Short mmCIF file of C-alpha atoms in Angstrom, two decimals:
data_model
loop_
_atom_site.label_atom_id
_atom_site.label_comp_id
_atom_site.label_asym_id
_atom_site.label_seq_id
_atom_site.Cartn_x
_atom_site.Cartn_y
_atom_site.Cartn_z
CA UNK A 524 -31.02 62.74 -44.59
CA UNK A 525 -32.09 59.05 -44.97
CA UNK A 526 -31.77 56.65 -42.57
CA UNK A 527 -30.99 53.70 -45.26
CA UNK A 528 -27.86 55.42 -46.19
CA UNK A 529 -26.57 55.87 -42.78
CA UNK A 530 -27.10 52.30 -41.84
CA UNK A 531 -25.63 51.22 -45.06
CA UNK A 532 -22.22 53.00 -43.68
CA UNK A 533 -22.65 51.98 -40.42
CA UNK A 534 -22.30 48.16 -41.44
CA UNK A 535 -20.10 48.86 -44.21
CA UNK A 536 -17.79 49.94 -41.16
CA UNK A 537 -18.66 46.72 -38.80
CA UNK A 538 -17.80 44.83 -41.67
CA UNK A 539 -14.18 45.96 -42.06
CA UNK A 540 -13.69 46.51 -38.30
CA UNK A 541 -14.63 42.72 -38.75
CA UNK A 542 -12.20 42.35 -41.73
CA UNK A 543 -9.35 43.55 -40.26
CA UNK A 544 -9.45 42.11 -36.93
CA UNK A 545 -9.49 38.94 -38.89
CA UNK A 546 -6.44 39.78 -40.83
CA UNK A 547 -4.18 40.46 -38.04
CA UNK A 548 -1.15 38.93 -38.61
CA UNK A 549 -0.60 37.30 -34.96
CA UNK A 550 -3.60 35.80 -33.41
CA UNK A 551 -3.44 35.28 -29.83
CA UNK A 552 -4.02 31.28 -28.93
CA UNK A 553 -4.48 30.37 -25.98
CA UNK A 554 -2.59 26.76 -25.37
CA UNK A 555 -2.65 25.03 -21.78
CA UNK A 556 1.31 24.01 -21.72
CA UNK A 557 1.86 20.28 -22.21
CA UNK A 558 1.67 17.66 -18.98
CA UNK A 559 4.86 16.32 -17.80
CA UNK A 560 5.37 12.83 -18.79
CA UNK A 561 4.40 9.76 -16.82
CA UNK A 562 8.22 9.29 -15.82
CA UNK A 563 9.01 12.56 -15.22
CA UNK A 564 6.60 12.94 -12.89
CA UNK A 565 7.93 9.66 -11.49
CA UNK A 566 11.50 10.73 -11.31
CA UNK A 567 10.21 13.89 -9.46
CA UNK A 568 8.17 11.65 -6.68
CA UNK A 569 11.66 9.54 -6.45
CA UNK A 570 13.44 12.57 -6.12
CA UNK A 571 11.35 14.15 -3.31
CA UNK A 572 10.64 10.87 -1.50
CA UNK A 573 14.99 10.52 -1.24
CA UNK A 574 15.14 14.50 0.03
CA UNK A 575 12.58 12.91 2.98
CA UNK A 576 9.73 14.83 1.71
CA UNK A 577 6.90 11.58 1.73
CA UNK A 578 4.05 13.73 1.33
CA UNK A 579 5.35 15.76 -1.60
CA UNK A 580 6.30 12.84 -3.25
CA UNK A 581 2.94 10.88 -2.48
CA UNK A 582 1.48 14.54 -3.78
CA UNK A 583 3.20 14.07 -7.08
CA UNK A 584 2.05 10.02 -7.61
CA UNK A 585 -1.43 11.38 -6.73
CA UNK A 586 -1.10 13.51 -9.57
CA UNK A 587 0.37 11.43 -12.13
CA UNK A 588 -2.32 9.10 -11.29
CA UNK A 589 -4.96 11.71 -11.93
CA UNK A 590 -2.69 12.59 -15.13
CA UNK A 591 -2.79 9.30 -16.32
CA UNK A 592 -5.66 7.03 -15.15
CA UNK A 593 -5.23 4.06 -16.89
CA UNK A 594 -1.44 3.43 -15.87
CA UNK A 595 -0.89 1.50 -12.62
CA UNK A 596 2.93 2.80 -12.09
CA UNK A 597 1.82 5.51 -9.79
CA UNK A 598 -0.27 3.09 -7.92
CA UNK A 599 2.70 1.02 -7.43
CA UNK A 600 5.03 3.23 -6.37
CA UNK A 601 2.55 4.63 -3.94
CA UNK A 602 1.96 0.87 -2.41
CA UNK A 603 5.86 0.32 -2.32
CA UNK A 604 6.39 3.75 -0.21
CA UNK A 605 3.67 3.09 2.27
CA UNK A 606 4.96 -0.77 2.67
CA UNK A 607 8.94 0.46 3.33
CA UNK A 608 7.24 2.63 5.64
CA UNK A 609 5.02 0.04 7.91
CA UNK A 610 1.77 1.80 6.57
CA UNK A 611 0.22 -1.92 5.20
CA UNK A 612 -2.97 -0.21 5.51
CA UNK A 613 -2.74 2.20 3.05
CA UNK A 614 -0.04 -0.12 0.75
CA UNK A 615 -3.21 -2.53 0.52
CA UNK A 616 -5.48 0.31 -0.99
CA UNK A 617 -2.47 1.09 -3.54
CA UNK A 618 -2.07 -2.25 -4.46
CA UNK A 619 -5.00 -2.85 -5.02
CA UNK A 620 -5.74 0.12 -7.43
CA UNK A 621 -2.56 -1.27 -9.36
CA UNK A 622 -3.91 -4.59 -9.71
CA UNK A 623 -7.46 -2.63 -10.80
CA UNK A 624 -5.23 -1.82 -14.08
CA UNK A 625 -3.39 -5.35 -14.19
CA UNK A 626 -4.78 -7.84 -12.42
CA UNK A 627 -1.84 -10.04 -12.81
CA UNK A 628 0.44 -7.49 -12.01
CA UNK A 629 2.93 -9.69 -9.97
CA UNK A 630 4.19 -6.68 -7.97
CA UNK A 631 1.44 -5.11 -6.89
CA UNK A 632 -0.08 -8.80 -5.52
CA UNK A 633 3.19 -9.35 -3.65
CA UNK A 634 2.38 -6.13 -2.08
CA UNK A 635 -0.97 -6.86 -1.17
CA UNK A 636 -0.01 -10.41 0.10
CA UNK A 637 2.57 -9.74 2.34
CA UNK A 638 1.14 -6.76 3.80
CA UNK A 639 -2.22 -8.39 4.50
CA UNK A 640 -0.06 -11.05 6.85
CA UNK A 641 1.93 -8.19 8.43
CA UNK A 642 -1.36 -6.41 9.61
CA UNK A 643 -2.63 -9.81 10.39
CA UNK A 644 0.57 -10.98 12.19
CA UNK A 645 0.15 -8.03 14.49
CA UNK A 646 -3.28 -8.62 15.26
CA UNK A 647 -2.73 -12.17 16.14
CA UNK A 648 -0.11 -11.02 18.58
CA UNK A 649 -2.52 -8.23 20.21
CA UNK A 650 -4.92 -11.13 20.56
CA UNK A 651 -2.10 -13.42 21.99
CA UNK A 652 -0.90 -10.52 24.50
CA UNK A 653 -4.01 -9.94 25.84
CA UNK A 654 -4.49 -13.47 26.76
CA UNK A 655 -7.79 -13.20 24.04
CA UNK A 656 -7.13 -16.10 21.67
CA UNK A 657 -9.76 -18.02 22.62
CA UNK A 658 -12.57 -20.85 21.13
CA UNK A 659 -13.70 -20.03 17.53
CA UNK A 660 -10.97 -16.99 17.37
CA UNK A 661 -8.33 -19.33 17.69
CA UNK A 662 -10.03 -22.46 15.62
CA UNK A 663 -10.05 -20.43 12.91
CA UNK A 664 -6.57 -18.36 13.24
CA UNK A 665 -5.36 -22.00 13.31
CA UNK A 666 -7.21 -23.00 10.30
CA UNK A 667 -5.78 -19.78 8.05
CA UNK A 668 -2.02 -20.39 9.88
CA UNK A 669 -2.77 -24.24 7.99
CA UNK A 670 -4.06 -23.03 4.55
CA UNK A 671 -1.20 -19.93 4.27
CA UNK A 672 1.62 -22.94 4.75
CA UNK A 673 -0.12 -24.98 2.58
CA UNK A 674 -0.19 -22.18 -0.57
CA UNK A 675 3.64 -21.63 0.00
CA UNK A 676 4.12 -25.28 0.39
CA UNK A 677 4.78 -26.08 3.78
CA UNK A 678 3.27 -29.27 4.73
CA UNK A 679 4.63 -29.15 8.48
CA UNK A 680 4.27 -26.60 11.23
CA UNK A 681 6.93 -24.48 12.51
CA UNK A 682 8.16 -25.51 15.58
CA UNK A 683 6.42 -24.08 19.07
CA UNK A 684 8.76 -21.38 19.93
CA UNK A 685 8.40 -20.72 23.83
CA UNK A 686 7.46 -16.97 24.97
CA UNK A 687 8.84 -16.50 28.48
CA UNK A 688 7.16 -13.86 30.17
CA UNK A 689 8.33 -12.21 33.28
CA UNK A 690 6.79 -13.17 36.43
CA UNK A 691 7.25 -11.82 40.07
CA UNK A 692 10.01 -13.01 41.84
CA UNK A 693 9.82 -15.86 44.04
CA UNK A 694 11.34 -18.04 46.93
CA UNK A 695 13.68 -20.72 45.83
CA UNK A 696 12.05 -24.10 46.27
CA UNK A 697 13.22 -26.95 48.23
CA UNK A 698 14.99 -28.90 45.80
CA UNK A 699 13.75 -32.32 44.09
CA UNK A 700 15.21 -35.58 43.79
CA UNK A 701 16.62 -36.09 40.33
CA UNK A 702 14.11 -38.54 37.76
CA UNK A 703 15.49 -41.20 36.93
CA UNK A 704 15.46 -42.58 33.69
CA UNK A 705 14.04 -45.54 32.68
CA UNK A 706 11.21 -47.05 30.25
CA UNK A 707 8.48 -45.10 32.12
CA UNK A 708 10.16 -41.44 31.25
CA UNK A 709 9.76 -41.35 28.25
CA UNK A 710 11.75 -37.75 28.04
CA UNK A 711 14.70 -40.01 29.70
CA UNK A 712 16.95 -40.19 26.17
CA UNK A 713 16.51 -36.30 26.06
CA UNK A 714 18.38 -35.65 29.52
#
């Protein structure tokens, strides 16, 4: 027997093994299913942020953010949660990834703003409580205190607001003999 017939039947038979796996009627196609939408993912985040489940919900922005990289609501949302919730540092780095995708997004600069002066706020008070407020730390807190009033339009100073701070008890004084008020006391009109 010859060879050329029996490879002439052997591909005759690839060919309609070919044929008629090509003619099946349903094809298996393999489709990823769609992504959730930008605000259903963002109802979800609400949703599990309300139950008290923060991380799930931050989880869920992360994603959407991934999902959608050119939007800045996730990065919003994430800034507002961590702001409610005292966590300025973190607010800041969502904010700023908002304003990233609109810089004059007036939101997301709000956010920034005011949690910038809470974190500095706080560390003007550390400095203040440990009694380390001192020379060019102080010049220059003054000189920001000046320009922030300034760019919200306060030409004046608040007024001095006296801390008291506890101190050890002590022995009652002999008493004093009253001022009296005249044109060389010149706190005499506020007595």
């Amino acid at each position: 027997m010859s060879t050329k017939p029996m490879i002439a039947g052997l591909a005759g038979g690839v060919c309609a093994l070919l044929l008629s796996a090509c003619a099946a009627d349903d094809p298996v196609v393999h489709t990823p299913p769609p992504s959730p939408s930008l605000e259903a993912l963002h109802a979800d985040a609400q949703r599990a942020a309300a139950a008290g489940h923060g991380e799930q919900a931050l989880a869920i922005w992360k994603n959407a953010a991934a999902a959608y990289p050119a939007d800045k609501a996730p990065w919003l949302a994430m800034a507002q949660f961590r702001y409610e919730r005292s966590q300025y540092v973190e607010a800041i780095g969502y904010a700023q990834e908002a304003l990233r995708r609109d810089p004059q997004d007036g939101q997301a600069g709000r956010l920034l703003a005011a949690s910038g002066l809470r974190l500095s706020v706080a560390a003007y008070a550390d400095l203040q409580a440990q009694n380390s407020l001192q020379g060019a730390t102080r010049s220059e807190a003054q000189d920001l205190a000046r320009q922030l009033r300034a760019s919200v339009g306060e030409d004046t100073p608040p007024p001095v607001v006296a801390v008291k701070r506890a101190l050890p008890a002590k022995r009652a004084a002999p008493a004093k003999p009253a001022v009296q008020s005249g044109p060389s006391d010149p706190f005499g009109t506020l007595k």
